[in-house]
Amino acid sequence: MDNIRVCTLNGRGLRNKLKRASLFKFLKNNKYDIICLQETHVTESDVEVWSKQWGGKCFFNKGTNKSKGEAVLVSRHFEGNVELIFSQERLLVVSVQCEKFKFIIVNVYAPNASSEKMTFFSN
């Protein structure tokens, strides 16, 4: 494997099935290996459906149907191994191992409100 294509995007809500399908198609067509999504608005009841729609390995931090939520999506064609290390509200950490390289990806979605942001980053 010569390179790994990583993408990060703020989904601004992916509850709409057509929007989500369009985004997944875009990501697959551009042959991204690992995708970090923020502000997905994914809930527990969505996880199975979204995972099937993606077709590869998925890690989720659930939010509400109106806010928060992160995801790390792995292409089904990615030849490496991706494992969840840590998941907490607004923070999703995975380990990526491919051939002789190992690295960590941290997907962070910080709060918008200044007071919450200060607390979040100080913690």
XYZ file of N, CA and C in Angstrom:
369
model
N 0.850 -1.175 0.000
C 0.000 0.000 0.000
C 0.895 1.237 0.000
N 0.802 2.024 -1.058
C 1.647 3.200 -1.201
C 1.156 4.402 -0.409
N -0.144 4.576 -0.333
C -0.684 5.715 0.403
C -2.068 5.378 0.934
N -2.493 6.186 1.883
C -3.817 6.037 2.473
C -4.545 7.355 2.269
N -5.735 7.277 1.726
C -6.533 8.477 1.483
C -7.499 8.669 2.649
N -7.305 9.781 3.383
C -8.129 10.101 4.544
C -8.900 11.385 4.253
N -10.148 11.401 4.663
C -11.014 12.566 4.450
C -11.704 12.893 5.769
N -11.882 14.170 6.045
C -12.668 14.581 7.207
C -13.667 15.646 6.764
N -14.908 15.493 7.221
C -15.993 16.392 6.809
C -16.967 16.618 7.950
N -17.539 17.816 7.994
C -18.666 18.098 8.868
C -19.920 17.786 8.060
N -20.651 16.773 8.463
C -21.827 16.332 7.718
C -23.016 17.265 7.824
N -23.024 18.141 8.827
C -24.140 19.063 9.052
C -25.477 18.325 9.052
N -25.448 17.133 9.624
C -26.648 16.309 9.722
C -26.779 15.382 8.529
N -26.807 14.086 8.813
C -26.907 13.080 7.744
C -28.135 12.197 7.914
N -29.149 12.715 8.543
C -30.354 11.929 8.774
C -31.163 11.740 7.494
N -31.072 12.685 6.570
C -31.785 12.572 5.305
C -31.146 11.466 4.475
N -31.940 10.471 4.108
C -31.430 9.293 3.406
C -30.763 9.648 2.072
N -31.340 10.572 1.319
C -30.759 10.961 0.024
C -29.436 11.704 0.195
N -29.374 12.588 1.186
C -28.124 13.316 1.462
C -27.023 12.333 1.863
N -27.368 11.397 2.749
C -26.396 10.407 3.216
C -25.946 9.515 2.060
N -26.877 9.055 1.241
C -26.526 8.207 0.092
C -25.632 8.952 -0.881
N -25.919 10.226 -1.106
C -25.108 11.046 -1.999
C -23.693 11.218 -1.444
N -23.593 11.474 -0.145
C -22.274 11.620 0.475
C -21.499 10.307 0.409
N -22.137 9.191 0.752
C -21.465 7.890 0.705
C -20.983 7.583 -0.715
N -21.791 7.909 -1.705
C -21.392 7.692 -3.102
C -20.176 8.543 -3.450
N -20.193 9.813 -3.054
C -19.058 10.711 -3.289
C -17.780 10.152 -2.655
N -17.881 9.706 -1.409
C -16.715 9.178 -0.693
C -16.174 7.917 -1.365
N -17.068 7.041 -1.790
C -16.655 5.808 -2.469
C -16.055 6.111 -3.837
N -16.670 7.013 -4.595
C -16.154 7.369 -5.922
C -14.773 8.001 -5.859
N -14.497 8.714 -4.757
C -13.191 9.344 -4.595
C -12.178 8.429 -3.918
N -12.608 7.212 -3.655
C -11.749 6.142 -3.140
C -10.997 6.519 -1.855
N -11.739 7.160 -0.938
C -11.157 7.434 0.371
C -11.099 6.125 1.156
N -10.027 5.946 1.897
C -9.860 4.737 2.707
C -10.511 4.884 4.076
N -10.286 6.041 4.691
C -10.799 6.301 6.039
C -11.433 7.684 6.041
N -12.646 7.762 6.565
C -13.382 9.024 6.572
C -13.800 9.349 7.994
N -13.510 10.566 8.423
C -13.948 11.054 9.726
C -15.080 12.043 9.494
N -16.228 11.781 10.080
C -17.387 12.655 9.938
C -17.771 13.232 11.290
N -18.104 14.511 11.291
C -18.587 15.169 12.491
C -19.990 15.689 12.214
N -20.733 15.942 13.305
C -22.107 16.450 13.238
C -22.980 15.586 12.325
N -22.952 14.290 12.593
C -23.723 13.343 11.776
C -25.191 13.266 12.183
N -25.466 13.539 13.460
C -26.802 13.383 14.054
C -27.222 11.907 14.074
N -26.244 11.009 14.129
C -26.525 9.573 14.189
C -27.010 9.205 15.587
N -28.031 8.342 15.638
C -28.554 7.852 16.907
C -28.392 6.329 16.945
N -28.637 5.748 18.084
C -28.507 4.302 18.250
C -29.334 3.546 17.217
N -30.523 4.034 16.937
C -31.395 3.332 15.991
C -30.912 3.425 14.541
N -29.965 4.315 14.258
C -29.438 4.482 12.897
C -28.240 3.593 12.582
N -27.522 3.174 13.593
C -26.217 2.540 13.420
C -26.257 1.362 12.440
N -27.176 0.465 12.602
C -27.238 -0.722 11.736
C -27.516 -0.347 10.277
N -28.476 0.541 10.069
C -28.848 0.953 8.705
C -27.689 1.678 8.031
N -27.082 2.630 8.740
C -25.981 3.402 8.155
C -24.798 2.498 7.854
N -24.523 1.544 8.730
C -23.415 0.600 8.504
C -23.645 -0.218 7.240
N -24.871 -0.698 7.049
C -25.197 -1.459 5.834
C -25.067 -0.579 4.594
N -25.530 0.662 4.688
C -25.438 1.570 3.550
C -23.980 1.853 3.189
N -23.126 1.989 4.190
C -21.712 2.256 3.922
C -21.040 1.025 3.332
N -21.229 -0.126 3.932
C -20.694 -1.369 3.400
C -19.312 -1.743 3.891
N -18.691 -0.894 4.673
C -17.377 -1.189 5.256
C -17.469 -1.084 6.766
N -16.342 -1.107 7.408
C -16.298 -1.010 8.862
C -16.690 0.408 9.290
N -17.453 0.504 10.385
C -17.927 1.800 10.877
C -17.777 1.877 12.393
N -17.429 3.063 12.849
C -17.392 3.349 14.282
C -18.207 4.610 14.495
N -19.079 4.601 15.508
C -19.966 5.737 15.728
C -19.908 6.220 17.165
N -20.050 7.521 17.331
C -20.367 8.180 18.585
C -21.756 8.732 18.377
N -22.708 8.236 19.118
C -24.085 8.658 18.895
C -24.327 10.044 19.469
N -25.150 10.794 18.759
C -25.595 12.098 19.217
C -27.096 12.047 19.383
N -27.755 13.107 18.950
C -29.212 13.126 18.917
C -29.622 13.282 17.457
N -30.911 13.241 17.208
C -31.352 13.392 15.824
C -31.284 14.847 15.355
N -30.789 15.737 16.222
C -30.655 17.155 15.859
C -29.252 17.711 16.106
N -28.363 16.947 16.737
C -27.035 17.487 17.027
C -26.025 16.373 17.322
N -24.782 16.782 17.317
C -23.633 15.942 17.684
C -23.505 14.710 16.787
N -22.756 13.758 17.257
C -22.556 12.500 16.549
C -21.348 12.535 15.625
N -20.462 11.554 15.806
C -19.281 11.415 14.955
C -19.246 10.002 14.388
N -18.497 9.860 13.302
C -18.323 8.541 12.695
C -16.941 8.459 12.076
N -16.388 7.263 12.110
C -15.211 6.932 11.317
C -15.644 5.779 10.425
N -15.562 6.009 9.122
C -15.948 4.999 8.136
C -14.684 4.476 7.466
N -14.630 3.174 7.250
C -13.475 2.551 6.607
C -13.953 1.883 5.327
N -13.277 2.173 4.233
C -13.646 1.564 2.955
C -13.539 0.049 3.051
N -14.460 -0.639 2.424
C -14.392 -2.109 2.419
C -13.191 -2.597 1.620
N -12.569 -1.724 0.833
C -11.391 -2.085 0.037
C -10.076 -1.805 0.769
N -10.159 -1.169 1.933
C -8.942 -0.846 2.685
C -8.318 -2.131 3.201
N -7.033 -2.315 2.925
C -6.357 -3.565 3.258
C -5.772 -3.604 4.662
N -5.798 -2.485 5.355
C -5.272 -2.448 6.711
C -6.324 -2.837 7.733
N -5.962 -2.682 8.987
C -6.848 -3.007 10.094
C -7.117 -1.736 10.890
N -8.375 -1.466 11.159
C -8.767 -0.294 11.948
C -9.570 -0.786 13.141
N -9.145 -0.350 14.331
C -9.796 -0.771 15.570
C -10.113 0.437 16.438
N -11.233 0.368 17.119
C -11.627 1.420 18.045
C -10.730 1.374 19.281
N -10.206 2.534 19.662
C -9.411 2.650 20.887
C -10.233 3.298 21.993
N -10.929 4.373 21.631
C -11.610 5.170 22.642
C -12.788 5.902 22.016
N -13.887 5.952 22.752
C -15.066 6.675 22.293
C -15.696 7.378 23.481
N -15.886 8.661 23.337
C -16.537 9.464 24.360
C -17.253 10.586 23.625
N -18.269 11.154 24.229
C -19.012 12.212 23.545
C -18.060 13.218 22.910
N -18.204 13.413 21.592
C -17.432 14.364 20.793
C -15.999 13.921 20.485
N -15.647 12.685 20.816
C -14.282 12.209 20.599
C -14.305 10.730 20.211
N -13.710 10.418 19.064
C -13.668 9.048 18.551
C -12.234 8.773 18.106
N -11.590 7.772 18.705
C -10.177 7.492 18.445
C -10.036 6.066 17.920
N -9.354 5.926 16.772
C -9.121 4.611 16.187
C -7.631 4.398 15.919
N -7.249 3.151 15.930
C -5.893 2.737 15.595
C -5.910 2.158 14.187
N -4.937 2.569 13.364
C -4.855 2.084 11.990
C -3.524 1.349 11.822
N -3.596 0.108 11.362
C -2.410 -0.710 11.118
C -2.452 -1.173 9.668
N -1.414 -0.842 8.915
C -1.319 -1.335 7.545
C 0.153 -1.591 7.239
N 0.393 -2.780 6.753
C 1.759 -3.240 6.503
C 2.609 -2.955 7.730
N 3.644 -2.163 7.611
C 4.527 -1.927 8.765
C 4.224 -0.632 9.511
N 3.190 0.093 9.106
C 2.866 1.368 9.726
C 1.675 1.243 10.666
N 1.766 1.973 11.779
C 0.655 2.039 12.715
C 0.520 3.495 13.148
N -0.701 3.994 13.127
C -0.935 5.360 13.569
C -2.325 5.473 14.179
N -2.569 6.617 14.805
C -3.814 6.882 15.509
C -4.543 8.022 14.803
N -5.850 7.868 14.639
C -6.686 8.956 14.118
C -7.642 9.364 15.230
N -7.682 10.674 15.486
C -8.580 11.219 16.499
C -9.597 12.106 15.786
N -10.850 11.733 15.868
C -11.947 12.490 15.262
C -12.613 13.283 16.379
N -12.496 14.611 16.312
C -13.003 15.495 17.360
C -14.064 16.420 16.785
N -15.146 16.570 17.517
C -16.167 17.541 17.153
C -16.406 18.432 18.368
N -15.753 19.575 18.387
C -15.831 20.483 19.526
C -17.179 21.194 19.565
N -17.607 21.583 20.754
C -18.853 22.338 20.885
C -18.750 23.706 20.196
N -19.880 24.262 19.819
C -19.905 25.585 19.196
C -19.906 26.720 20.208
N -20.596 26.517 21.310
C -20.705 27.569 22.327
C -19.354 27.784 23.008
N -18.965 29.046 23.143
C -17.655 29.382 23.722
C -17.455 28.799 25.111
N -18.470 28.887 25.968
C -18.329 28.377 27.334
C -18.125 26.863 27.333
N -18.869 26.147 26.490
C -18.707 24.689 26.386
C -17.356 24.339 25.772
N -16.926 25.133 24.800
C -15.671 24.881 24.107
C -14.498 24.974 25.088
N -14.495 25.974 25.946
C -13.416 26.151 26.930
C -13.345 24.934 27.856
N -14.485 24.472 28.350
C -14.530 23.301 29.221
C -14.062 22.050 28.483
N -14.541 21.895 27.259
C -14.183 20.721 26.454
C -12.669 20.630 26.268
N -12.036 21.712 25.837
C -10.603 21.666 25.561
C -9.764 21.614 26.822
N -10.245 22.176 27.929
C -9.473 22.089 29.174
C -9.524 20.675 29.748
N -10.612 19.953 29.473
C -10.711 18.551 29.926
C -9.884 17.655 29.038
